[in-house]
Coordinates of C-alpha atoms (C1' of nucleotides) in Angstrom, one line a residue:
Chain A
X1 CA 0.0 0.0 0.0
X2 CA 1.5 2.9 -1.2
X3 CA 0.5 5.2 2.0
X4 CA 2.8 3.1 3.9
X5 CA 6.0 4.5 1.9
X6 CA 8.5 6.7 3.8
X7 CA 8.6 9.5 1.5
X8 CA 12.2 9.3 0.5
X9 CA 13.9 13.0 0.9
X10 CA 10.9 14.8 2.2
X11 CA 9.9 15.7 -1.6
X12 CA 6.2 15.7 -2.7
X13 CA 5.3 13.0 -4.4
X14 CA 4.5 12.8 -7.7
X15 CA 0.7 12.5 -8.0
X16 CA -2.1 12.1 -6.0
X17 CA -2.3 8.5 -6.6
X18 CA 0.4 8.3 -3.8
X19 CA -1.7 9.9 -1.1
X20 CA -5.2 9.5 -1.3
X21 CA -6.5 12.0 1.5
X22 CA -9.1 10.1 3.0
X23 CA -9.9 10.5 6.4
X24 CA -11.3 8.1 8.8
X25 CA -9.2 5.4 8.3
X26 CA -6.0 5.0 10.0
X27 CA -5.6 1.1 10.1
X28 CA -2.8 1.5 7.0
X29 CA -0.5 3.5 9.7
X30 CA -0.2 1.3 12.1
X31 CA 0.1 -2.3 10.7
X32 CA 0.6 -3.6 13.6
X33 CA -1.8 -2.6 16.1
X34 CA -0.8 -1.8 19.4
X35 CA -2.6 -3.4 22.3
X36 CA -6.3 -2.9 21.9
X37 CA -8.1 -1.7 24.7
X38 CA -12.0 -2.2 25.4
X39 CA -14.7 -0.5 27.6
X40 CA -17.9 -1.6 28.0
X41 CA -21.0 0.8 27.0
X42 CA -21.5 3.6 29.5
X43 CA -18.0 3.3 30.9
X44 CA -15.5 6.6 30.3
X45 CA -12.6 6.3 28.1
X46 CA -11.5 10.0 29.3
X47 CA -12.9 11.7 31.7
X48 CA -12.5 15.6 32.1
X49 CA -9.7 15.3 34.6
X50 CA -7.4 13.3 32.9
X51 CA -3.9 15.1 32.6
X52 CA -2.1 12.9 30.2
X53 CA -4.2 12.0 27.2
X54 CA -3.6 9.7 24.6
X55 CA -5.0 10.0 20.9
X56 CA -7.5 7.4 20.7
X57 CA -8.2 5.4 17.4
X58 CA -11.5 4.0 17.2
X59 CA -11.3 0.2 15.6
X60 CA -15.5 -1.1 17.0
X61 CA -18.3 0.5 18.5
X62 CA -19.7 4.0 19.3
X63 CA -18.3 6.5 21.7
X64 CA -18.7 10.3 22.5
X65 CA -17.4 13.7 23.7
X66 CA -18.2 16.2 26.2
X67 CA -17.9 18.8 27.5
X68 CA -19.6 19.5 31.3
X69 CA -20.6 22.8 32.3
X70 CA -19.8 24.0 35.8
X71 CA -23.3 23.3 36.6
X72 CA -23.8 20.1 35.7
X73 CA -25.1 20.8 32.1
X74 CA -23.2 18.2 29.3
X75 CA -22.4 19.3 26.1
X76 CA -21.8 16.4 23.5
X77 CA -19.6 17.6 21.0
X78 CA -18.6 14.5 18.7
X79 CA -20.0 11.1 18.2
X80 CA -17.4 8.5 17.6
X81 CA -17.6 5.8 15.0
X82 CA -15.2 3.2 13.8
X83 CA -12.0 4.7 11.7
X84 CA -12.3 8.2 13.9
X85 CA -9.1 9.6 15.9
X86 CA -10.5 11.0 19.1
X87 CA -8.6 13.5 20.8
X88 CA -6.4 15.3 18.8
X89 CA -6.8 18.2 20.7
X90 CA -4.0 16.8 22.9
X91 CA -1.7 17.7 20.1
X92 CA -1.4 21.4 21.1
X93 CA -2.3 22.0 25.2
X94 CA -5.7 21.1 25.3
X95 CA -8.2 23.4 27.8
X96 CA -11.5 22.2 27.8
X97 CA -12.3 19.8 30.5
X98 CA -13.9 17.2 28.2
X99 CA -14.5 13.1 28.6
X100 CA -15.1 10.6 26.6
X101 CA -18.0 7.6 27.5
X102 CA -18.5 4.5 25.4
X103 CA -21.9 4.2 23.9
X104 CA -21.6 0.6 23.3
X105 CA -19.2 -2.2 23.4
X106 CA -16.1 0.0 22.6
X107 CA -12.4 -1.0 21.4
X108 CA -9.8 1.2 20.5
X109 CA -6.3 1.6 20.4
X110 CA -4.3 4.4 22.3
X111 CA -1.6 6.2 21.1
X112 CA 1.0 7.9 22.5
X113 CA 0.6 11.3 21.5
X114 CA 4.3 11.8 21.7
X115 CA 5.0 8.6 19.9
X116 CA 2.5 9.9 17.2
X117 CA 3.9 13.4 16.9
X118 CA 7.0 11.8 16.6
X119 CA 6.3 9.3 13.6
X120 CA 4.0 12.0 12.0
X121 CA 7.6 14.1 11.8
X122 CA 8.8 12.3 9.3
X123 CA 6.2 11.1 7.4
X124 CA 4.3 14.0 5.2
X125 CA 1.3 11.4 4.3
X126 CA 0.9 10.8 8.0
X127 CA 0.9 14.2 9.6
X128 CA -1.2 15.1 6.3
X129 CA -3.8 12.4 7.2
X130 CA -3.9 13.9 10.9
X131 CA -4.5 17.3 9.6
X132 CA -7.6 16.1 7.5
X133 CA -8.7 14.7 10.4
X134 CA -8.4 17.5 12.6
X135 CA -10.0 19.6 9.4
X136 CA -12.6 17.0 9.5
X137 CA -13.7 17.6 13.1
X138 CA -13.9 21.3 12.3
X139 CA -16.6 20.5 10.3
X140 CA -18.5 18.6 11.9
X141 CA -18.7 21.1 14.5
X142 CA -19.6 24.1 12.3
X143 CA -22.1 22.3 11.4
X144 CA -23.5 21.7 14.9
X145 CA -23.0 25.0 15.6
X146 CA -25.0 26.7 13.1
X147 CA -27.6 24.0 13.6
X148 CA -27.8 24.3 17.5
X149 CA -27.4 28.5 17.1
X150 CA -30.3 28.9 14.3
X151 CA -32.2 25.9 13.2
X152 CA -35.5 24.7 15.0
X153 CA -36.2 21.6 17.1
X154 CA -37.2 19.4 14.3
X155 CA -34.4 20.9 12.2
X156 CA -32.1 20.0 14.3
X157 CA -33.3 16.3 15.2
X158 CA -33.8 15.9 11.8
X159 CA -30.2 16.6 10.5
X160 CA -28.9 14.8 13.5
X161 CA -30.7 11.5 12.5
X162 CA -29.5 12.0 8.6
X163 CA -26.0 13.3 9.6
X164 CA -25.5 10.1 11.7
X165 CA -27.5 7.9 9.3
X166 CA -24.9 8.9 6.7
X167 CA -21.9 8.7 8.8
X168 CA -22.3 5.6 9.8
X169 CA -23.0 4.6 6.1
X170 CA -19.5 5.3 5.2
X171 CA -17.7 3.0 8.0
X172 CA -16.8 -0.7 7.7
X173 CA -19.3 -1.7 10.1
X174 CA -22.5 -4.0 10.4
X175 CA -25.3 -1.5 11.0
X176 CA -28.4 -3.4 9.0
X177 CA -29.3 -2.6 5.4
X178 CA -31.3 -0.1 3.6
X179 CA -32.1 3.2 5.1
X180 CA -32.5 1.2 8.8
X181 CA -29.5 2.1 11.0
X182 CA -29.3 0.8 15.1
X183 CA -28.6 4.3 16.9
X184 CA -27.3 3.1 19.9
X185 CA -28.5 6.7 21.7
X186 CA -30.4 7.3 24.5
X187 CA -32.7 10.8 23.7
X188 CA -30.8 12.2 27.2
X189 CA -27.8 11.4 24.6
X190 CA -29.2 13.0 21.5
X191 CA -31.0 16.0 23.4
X192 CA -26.9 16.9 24.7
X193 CA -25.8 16.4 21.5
X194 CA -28.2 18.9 19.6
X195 CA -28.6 21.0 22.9
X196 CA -32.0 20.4 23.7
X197 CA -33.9 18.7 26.5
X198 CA -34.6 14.9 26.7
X199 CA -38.1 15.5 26.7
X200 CA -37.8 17.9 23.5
X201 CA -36.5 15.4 22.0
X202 CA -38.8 13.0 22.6
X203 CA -41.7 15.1 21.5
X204 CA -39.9 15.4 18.5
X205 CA -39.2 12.2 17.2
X206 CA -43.0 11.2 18.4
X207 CA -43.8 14.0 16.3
X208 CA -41.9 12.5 12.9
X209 CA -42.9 9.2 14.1
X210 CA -47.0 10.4 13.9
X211 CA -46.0 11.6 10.5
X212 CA -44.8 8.4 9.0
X213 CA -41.0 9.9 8.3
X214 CA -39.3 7.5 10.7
X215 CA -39.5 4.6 12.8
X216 CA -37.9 4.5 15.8
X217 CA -38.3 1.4 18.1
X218 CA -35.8 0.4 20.7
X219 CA -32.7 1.9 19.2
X220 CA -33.8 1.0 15.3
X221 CA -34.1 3.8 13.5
X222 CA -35.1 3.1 10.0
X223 CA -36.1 6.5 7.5
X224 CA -39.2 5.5 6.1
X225 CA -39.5 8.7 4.3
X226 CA -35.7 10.0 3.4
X227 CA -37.5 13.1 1.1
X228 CA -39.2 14.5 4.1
X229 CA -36.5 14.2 6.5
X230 CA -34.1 15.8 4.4
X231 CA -37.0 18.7 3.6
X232 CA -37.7 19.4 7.5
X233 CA -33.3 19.4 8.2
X234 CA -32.8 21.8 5.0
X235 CA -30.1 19.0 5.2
X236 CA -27.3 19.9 2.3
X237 CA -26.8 17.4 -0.3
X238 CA -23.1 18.4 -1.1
X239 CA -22.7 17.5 2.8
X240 CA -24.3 14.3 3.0
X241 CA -22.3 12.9 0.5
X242 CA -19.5 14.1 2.1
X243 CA -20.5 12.5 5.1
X244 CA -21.1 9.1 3.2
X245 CA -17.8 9.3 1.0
X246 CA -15.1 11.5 3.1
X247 CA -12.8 10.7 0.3
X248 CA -11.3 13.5 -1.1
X249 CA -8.9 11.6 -3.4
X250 CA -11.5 11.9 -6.1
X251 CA -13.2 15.2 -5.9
X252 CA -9.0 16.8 -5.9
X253 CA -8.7 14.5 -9.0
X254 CA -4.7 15.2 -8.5
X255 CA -4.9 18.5 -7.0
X256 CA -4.4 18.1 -3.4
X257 CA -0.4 17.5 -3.5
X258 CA 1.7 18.9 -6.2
X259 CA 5.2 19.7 -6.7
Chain B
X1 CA 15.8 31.0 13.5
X2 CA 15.3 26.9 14.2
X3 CA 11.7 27.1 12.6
X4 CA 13.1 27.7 8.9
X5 CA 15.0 24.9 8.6
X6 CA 14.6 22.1 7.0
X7 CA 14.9 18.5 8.8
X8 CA 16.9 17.0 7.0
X9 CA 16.2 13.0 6.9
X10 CA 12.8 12.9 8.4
X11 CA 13.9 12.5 11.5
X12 CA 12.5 14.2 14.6
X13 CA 14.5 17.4 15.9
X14 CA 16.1 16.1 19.3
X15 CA 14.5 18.8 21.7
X16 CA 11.3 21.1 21.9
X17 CA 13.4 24.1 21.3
X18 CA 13.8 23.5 17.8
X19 CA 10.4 22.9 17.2
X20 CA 8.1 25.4 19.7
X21 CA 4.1 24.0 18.8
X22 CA 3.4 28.0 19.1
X23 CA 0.0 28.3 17.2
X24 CA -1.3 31.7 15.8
X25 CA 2.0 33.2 13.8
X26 CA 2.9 32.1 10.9
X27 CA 5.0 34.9 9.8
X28 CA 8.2 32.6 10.3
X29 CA 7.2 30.4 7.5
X30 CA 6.7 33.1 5.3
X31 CA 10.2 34.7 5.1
X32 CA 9.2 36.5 1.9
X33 CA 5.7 37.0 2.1
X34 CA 3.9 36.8 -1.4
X35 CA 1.8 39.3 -2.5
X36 CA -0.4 40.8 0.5
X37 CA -3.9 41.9 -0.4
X38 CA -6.2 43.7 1.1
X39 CA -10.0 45.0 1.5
X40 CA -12.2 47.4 3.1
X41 CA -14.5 47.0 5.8
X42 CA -17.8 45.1 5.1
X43 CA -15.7 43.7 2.0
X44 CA -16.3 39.6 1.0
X45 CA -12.5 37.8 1.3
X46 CA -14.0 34.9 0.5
X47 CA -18.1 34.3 -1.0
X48 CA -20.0 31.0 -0.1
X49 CA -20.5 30.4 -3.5
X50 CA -16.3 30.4 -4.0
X51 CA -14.7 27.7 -6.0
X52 CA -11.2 27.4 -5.6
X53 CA -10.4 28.9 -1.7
X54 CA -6.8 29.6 -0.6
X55 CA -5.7 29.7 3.0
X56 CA -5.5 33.1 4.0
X57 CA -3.1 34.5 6.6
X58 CA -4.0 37.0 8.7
X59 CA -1.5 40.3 9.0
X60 CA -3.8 42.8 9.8
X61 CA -7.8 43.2 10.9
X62 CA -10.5 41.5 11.8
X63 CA -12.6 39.3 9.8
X64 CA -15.0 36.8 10.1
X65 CA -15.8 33.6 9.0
X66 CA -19.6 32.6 8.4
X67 CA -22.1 29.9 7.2
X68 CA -25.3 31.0 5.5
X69 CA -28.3 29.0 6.0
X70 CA -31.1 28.4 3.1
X71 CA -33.5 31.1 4.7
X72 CA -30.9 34.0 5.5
X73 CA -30.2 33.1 8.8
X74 CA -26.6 33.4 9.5
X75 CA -23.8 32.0 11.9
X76 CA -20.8 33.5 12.3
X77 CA -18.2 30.7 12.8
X78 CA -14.9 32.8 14.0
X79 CA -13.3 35.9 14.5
X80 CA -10.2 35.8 13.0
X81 CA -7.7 38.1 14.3
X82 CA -3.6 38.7 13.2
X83 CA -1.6 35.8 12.8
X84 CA -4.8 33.6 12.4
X85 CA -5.2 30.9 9.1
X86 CA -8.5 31.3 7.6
X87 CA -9.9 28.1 5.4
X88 CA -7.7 25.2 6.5
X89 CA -10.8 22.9 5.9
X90 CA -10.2 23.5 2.4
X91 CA -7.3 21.4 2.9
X92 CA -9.5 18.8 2.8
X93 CA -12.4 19.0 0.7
X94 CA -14.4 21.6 2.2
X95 CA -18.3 21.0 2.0
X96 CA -19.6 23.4 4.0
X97 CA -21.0 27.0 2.2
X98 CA -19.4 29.3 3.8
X99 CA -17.8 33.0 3.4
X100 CA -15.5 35.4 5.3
X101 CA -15.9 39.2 5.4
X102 CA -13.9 41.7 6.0
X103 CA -14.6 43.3 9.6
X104 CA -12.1 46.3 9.5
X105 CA -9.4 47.4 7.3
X106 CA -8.1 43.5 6.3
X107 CA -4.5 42.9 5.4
X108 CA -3.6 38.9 4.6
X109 CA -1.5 37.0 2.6
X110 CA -3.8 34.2 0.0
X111 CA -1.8 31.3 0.2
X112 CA -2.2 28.6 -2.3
X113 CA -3.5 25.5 -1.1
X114 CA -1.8 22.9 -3.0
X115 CA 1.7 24.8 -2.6
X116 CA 0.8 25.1 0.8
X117 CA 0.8 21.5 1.3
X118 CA 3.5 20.8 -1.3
X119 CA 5.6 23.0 1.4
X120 CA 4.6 20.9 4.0
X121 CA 5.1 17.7 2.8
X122 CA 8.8 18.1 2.9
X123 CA 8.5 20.5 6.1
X124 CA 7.0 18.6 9.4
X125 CA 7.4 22.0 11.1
X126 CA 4.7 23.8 9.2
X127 CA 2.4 19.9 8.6
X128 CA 2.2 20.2 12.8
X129 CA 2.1 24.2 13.2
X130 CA -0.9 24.1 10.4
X131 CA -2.5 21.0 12.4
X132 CA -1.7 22.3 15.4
X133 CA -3.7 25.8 13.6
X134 CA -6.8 23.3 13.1
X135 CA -7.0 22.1 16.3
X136 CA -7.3 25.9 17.7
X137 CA -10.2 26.3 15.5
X138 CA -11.6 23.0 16.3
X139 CA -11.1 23.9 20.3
X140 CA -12.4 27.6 20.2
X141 CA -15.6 26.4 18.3
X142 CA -16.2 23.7 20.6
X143 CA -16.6 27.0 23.5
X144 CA -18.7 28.1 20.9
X145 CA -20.5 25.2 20.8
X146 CA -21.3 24.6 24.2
X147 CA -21.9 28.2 24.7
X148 CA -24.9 28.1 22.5
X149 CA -26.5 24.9 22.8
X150 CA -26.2 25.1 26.7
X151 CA -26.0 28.4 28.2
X152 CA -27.7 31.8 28.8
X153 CA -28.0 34.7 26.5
X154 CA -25.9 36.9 29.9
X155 CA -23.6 34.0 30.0
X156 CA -23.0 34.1 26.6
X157 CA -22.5 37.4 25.7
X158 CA -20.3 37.9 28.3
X159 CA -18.6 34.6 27.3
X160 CA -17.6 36.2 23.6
X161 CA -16.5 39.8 25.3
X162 CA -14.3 38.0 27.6
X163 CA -12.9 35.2 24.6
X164 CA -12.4 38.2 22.1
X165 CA -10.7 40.5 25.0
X166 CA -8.1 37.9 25.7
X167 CA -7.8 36.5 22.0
X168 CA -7.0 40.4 21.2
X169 CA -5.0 40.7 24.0
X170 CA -2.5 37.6 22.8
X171 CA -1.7 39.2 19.8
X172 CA 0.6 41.7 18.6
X173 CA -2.4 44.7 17.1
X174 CA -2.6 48.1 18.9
X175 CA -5.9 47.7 20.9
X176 CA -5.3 50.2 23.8
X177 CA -4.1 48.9 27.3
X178 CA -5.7 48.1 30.3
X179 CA -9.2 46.5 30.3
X180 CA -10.2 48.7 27.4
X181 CA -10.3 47.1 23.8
X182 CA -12.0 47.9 20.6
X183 CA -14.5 45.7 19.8
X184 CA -15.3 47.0 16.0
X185 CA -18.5 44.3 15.4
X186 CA -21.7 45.6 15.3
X187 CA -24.8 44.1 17.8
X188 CA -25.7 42.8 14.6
X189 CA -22.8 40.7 14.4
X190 CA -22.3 40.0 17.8
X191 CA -25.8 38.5 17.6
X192 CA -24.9 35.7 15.0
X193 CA -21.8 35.0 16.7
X194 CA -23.4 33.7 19.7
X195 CA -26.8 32.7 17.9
X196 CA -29.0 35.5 19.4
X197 CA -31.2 38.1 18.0
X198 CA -29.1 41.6 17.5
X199 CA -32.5 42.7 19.6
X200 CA -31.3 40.7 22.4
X201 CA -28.0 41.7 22.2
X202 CA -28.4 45.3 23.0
X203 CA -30.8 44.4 26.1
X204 CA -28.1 41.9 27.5
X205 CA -25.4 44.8 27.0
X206 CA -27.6 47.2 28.5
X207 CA -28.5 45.7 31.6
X208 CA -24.3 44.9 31.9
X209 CA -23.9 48.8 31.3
X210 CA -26.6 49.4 34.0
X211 CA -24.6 46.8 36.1
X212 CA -21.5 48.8 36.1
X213 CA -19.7 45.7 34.8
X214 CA -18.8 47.1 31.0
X215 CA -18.9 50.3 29.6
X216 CA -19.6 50.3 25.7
X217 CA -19.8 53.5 23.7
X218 CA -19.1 53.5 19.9
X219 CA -17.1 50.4 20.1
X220 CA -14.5 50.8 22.2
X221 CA -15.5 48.2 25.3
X222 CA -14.2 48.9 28.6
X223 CA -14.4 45.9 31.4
X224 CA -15.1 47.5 34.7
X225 CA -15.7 45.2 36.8
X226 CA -14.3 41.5 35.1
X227 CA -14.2 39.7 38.0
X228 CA -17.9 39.9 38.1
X229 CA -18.3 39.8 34.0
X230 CA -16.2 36.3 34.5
X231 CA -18.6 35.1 37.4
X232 CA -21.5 35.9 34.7
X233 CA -19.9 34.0 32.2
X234 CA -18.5 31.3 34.1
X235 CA -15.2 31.2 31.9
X236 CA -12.7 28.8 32.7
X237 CA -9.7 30.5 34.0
X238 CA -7.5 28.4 32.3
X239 CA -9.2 28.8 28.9
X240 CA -8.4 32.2 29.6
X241 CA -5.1 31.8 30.0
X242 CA -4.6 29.7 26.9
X243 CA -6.7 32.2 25.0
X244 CA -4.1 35.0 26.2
X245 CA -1.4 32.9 25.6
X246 CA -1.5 30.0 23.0
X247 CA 2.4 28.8 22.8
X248 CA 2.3 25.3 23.9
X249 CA 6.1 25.2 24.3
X250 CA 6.5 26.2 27.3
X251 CA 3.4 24.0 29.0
X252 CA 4.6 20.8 27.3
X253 CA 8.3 22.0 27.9
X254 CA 10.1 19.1 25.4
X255 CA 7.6 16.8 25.2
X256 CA 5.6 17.2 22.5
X257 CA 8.4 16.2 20.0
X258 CA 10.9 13.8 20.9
X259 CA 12.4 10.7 18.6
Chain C
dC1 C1' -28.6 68.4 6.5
dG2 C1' -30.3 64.1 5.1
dT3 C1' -30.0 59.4 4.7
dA4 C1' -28.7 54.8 5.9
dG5 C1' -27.2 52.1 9.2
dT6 C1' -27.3 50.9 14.0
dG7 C1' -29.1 50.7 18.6
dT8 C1' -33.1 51.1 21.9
dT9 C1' -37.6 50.3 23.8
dG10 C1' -42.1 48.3 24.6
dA11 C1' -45.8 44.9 23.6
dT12 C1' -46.7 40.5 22.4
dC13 C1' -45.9 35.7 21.1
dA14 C1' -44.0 31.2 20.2
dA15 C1' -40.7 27.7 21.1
dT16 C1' -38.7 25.3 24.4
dG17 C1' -37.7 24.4 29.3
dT18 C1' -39.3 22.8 33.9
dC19 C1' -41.7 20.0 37.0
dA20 C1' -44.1 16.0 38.2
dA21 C1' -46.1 11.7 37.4
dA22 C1' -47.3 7.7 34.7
dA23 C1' -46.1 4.3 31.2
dT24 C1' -42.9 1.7 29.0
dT25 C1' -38.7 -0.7 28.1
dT26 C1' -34.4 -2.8 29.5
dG27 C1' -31.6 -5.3 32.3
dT28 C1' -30.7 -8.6 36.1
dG29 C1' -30.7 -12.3 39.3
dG30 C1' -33.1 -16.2 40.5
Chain D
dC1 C1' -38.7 -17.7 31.7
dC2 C1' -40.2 -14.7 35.5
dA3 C1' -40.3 -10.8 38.6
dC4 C1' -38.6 -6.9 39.9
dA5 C1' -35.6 -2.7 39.8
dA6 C1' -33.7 0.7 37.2
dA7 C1' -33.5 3.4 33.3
dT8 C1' -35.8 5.6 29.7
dT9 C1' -39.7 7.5 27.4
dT10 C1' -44.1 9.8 27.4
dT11 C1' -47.7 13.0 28.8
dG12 C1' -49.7 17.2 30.6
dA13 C1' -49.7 21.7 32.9
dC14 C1' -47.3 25.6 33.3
dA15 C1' -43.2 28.9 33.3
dT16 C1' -39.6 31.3 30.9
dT17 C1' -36.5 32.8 27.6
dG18 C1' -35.7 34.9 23.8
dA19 C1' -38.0 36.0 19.1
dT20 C1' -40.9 39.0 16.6
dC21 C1' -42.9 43.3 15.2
dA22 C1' -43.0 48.0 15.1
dA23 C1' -41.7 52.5 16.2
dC24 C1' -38.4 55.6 17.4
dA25 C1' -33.6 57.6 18.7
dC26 C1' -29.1 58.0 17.8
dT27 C1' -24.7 58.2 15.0
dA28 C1' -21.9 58.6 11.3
dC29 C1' -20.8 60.1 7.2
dG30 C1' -21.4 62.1 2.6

DNA sequence: CGTAGTGTTGATCAATGTCAAAATTTGTGG
DNA sequence: CCACAAATTTTGACATTGATCAACACTACG
């Protein structure tokens, strides 16, 4: 795999074909995975207080990150999936007091951020790939942000259903066919998430439910009517395919790296 | 100076000194700066609808970043400030429609993307200083974030005074000394950064004038009383600090680098 | 001066939060 | 497989925050 090549002297290769810039998938850095660690759902993988902070690389299951407010209030700022890096934050000094709690079953590997920082120095494709990760995260959370700042209730549950229904698309994982995905959320989880209140939330999603755009049992979730949902979220098509295909390899068509 | 030069095998420098994770200037990677350009207040330096983006550098002004929503509503995603990079996401590919104005007088330097990168594929000092860039924005709109999904229209307003106050405070722009700054956005503006209406703005500032904690006239903001304004806010002192001070050197003092 | 942009004020309204209790689901040990 | 406990979801009544609308005051700048 050509990712895995040293670049020689530190020159730019020669086309894109040698550094696809996908993000989400960091399994071709690190052959041979260091000791995998597991937490069971509802467990923390970081908790605010933690000093020294590894990057964590998500291989199964869901997780997600927070951010408590002095009074008790939770923010939830990311949700995890398989192929994510969690935690690259640590890279510079990190401020906010945030955790990180399984959602399910979880198993990752921890890295060293040192050890990383260290490798990434003198490989180009790897610090690259970090970079469009961190880039990545920035979206996500503009996104959030304009949504929780100046979209509605249903707009926002609406856009968090597709924006997770898409995401989780794009992963090497076994979430069901079709448009039914498992979300593994409690609504406490998804009202923190979209900053609204559990019971919200709930009215919400009863709400779609009465109006024959979703089903929602348990923690199925299956889109019954995709056109509607994506009306009510004024969800962006360019950003839902982005979501689905975070590949950027193609889109660039050579562009990305250049000498 | 250390920064410029080139490692020369790939291999990690031996000590922090040589490699200082400073975030927020990147005038030492741009020994010759390229053509600097430059617009008036209220000016577009960068339109939603934009094809091809460059990263902008920062040397003078204030700008802001925004995303516009179907129905008009807009969020304003950062202030950027001097020494700031503007558009990293378009290192990736950047999905998101979303356009930067030109607050004041606006001095930057448009950098090329793709030489950009081509630089930093042979330069792991500028890959980590530009990731270590990304992970600023991603950390000051996570604030953002849980600012507006989670807390008070007082809170937050005084939240943004108190972040801009020590973001202007870090960098090297006459702003007047003391507890006095210029704040040049209008209510307008301050509104969409913190997802209220421009309406509510000018109550919440007015009952902080009446409070003898701010004084506000034109815009030239004065803190009177900050101890209570941080109380208000409930800011994290040592968000504050990192706000005023973003150079990770001496905090990680050798230890984010070492082979 | 006059005009456009900005800020202020008051009245009213709608969206969402809060509180409390009931219904339902999930998980657990026997 | 059951019974029970705990967690989650749902419902209703009510409170509150901040939005909306509309008018007016102020400021800045040509």
């Amino acid at each position: 795999m050509t990712l895995l090549q040293r670049s020689a002297s530190g020159s730019a290769p020669a086309s894109l074909e040698s550094f696809p810039l996908k993000i989400g998938d960091f399994s071709g850095f690190l052959p041979n995975l260091p000791a995998t660690c597991h937490k069971k759902a509802g467990e923390q993988v970081a908790t605010p207080t933690d000093e020294a902070r590894n990057v964590i690389y998500v291989t199964a299951g869901w997780a997600f990150s927070y951010r408590l407010l002095d009074d008790g209030r939770r923010q939830i700022l990311h949700i995890h999936l398989p192929g994510n890096l969690i935690g690259l934050s640590t890279i510079t000094r990190d401020v906010a007091a945030w955790g990180c709690e399984a959602i399910t079953e979880f198993t990752y590997v921890p890295l060293c951020r040192d050890a990383l920082m260290a490798q990434a120095w003198g490989r180009p494709d790897l610090a690259l790939r970090i970079t469009a990760e961190a880039v990545r995260g920035e979206i996500l959370l503009r996104e959030r942000l304009a949504d929780v700042a100046r979209r509605s209730a249903r707009e926002r549950v609406a856009n968090f259903l597709l924006e997770l229904y898409c995401r989780s698309q794009s992963i090497q994982v076994e979430l069901g066919a079709g448009t039914r995905i498992s979300i593994p959320l409690t609504q406490d989880k998804i009202a923190d998430a979209v900053g609204l209140t559990s019971i919200h939330v709930s009215r919400t999603l009863r709400a779609f439910k009465a109006a024959g755009i979703i089903r929602y049992q348990g923690h199925d979730l299956q889109i019954v009517d995709p056109g509607n949902l994506k009306r009510i979220s004024t969800f962006d098509d360019q950003y839902i395919l982005w979501l689905q295909r975070p590949n950027f390899a193609e889109q660039h068509s050579g562009k990305i790296i250049r000498s």
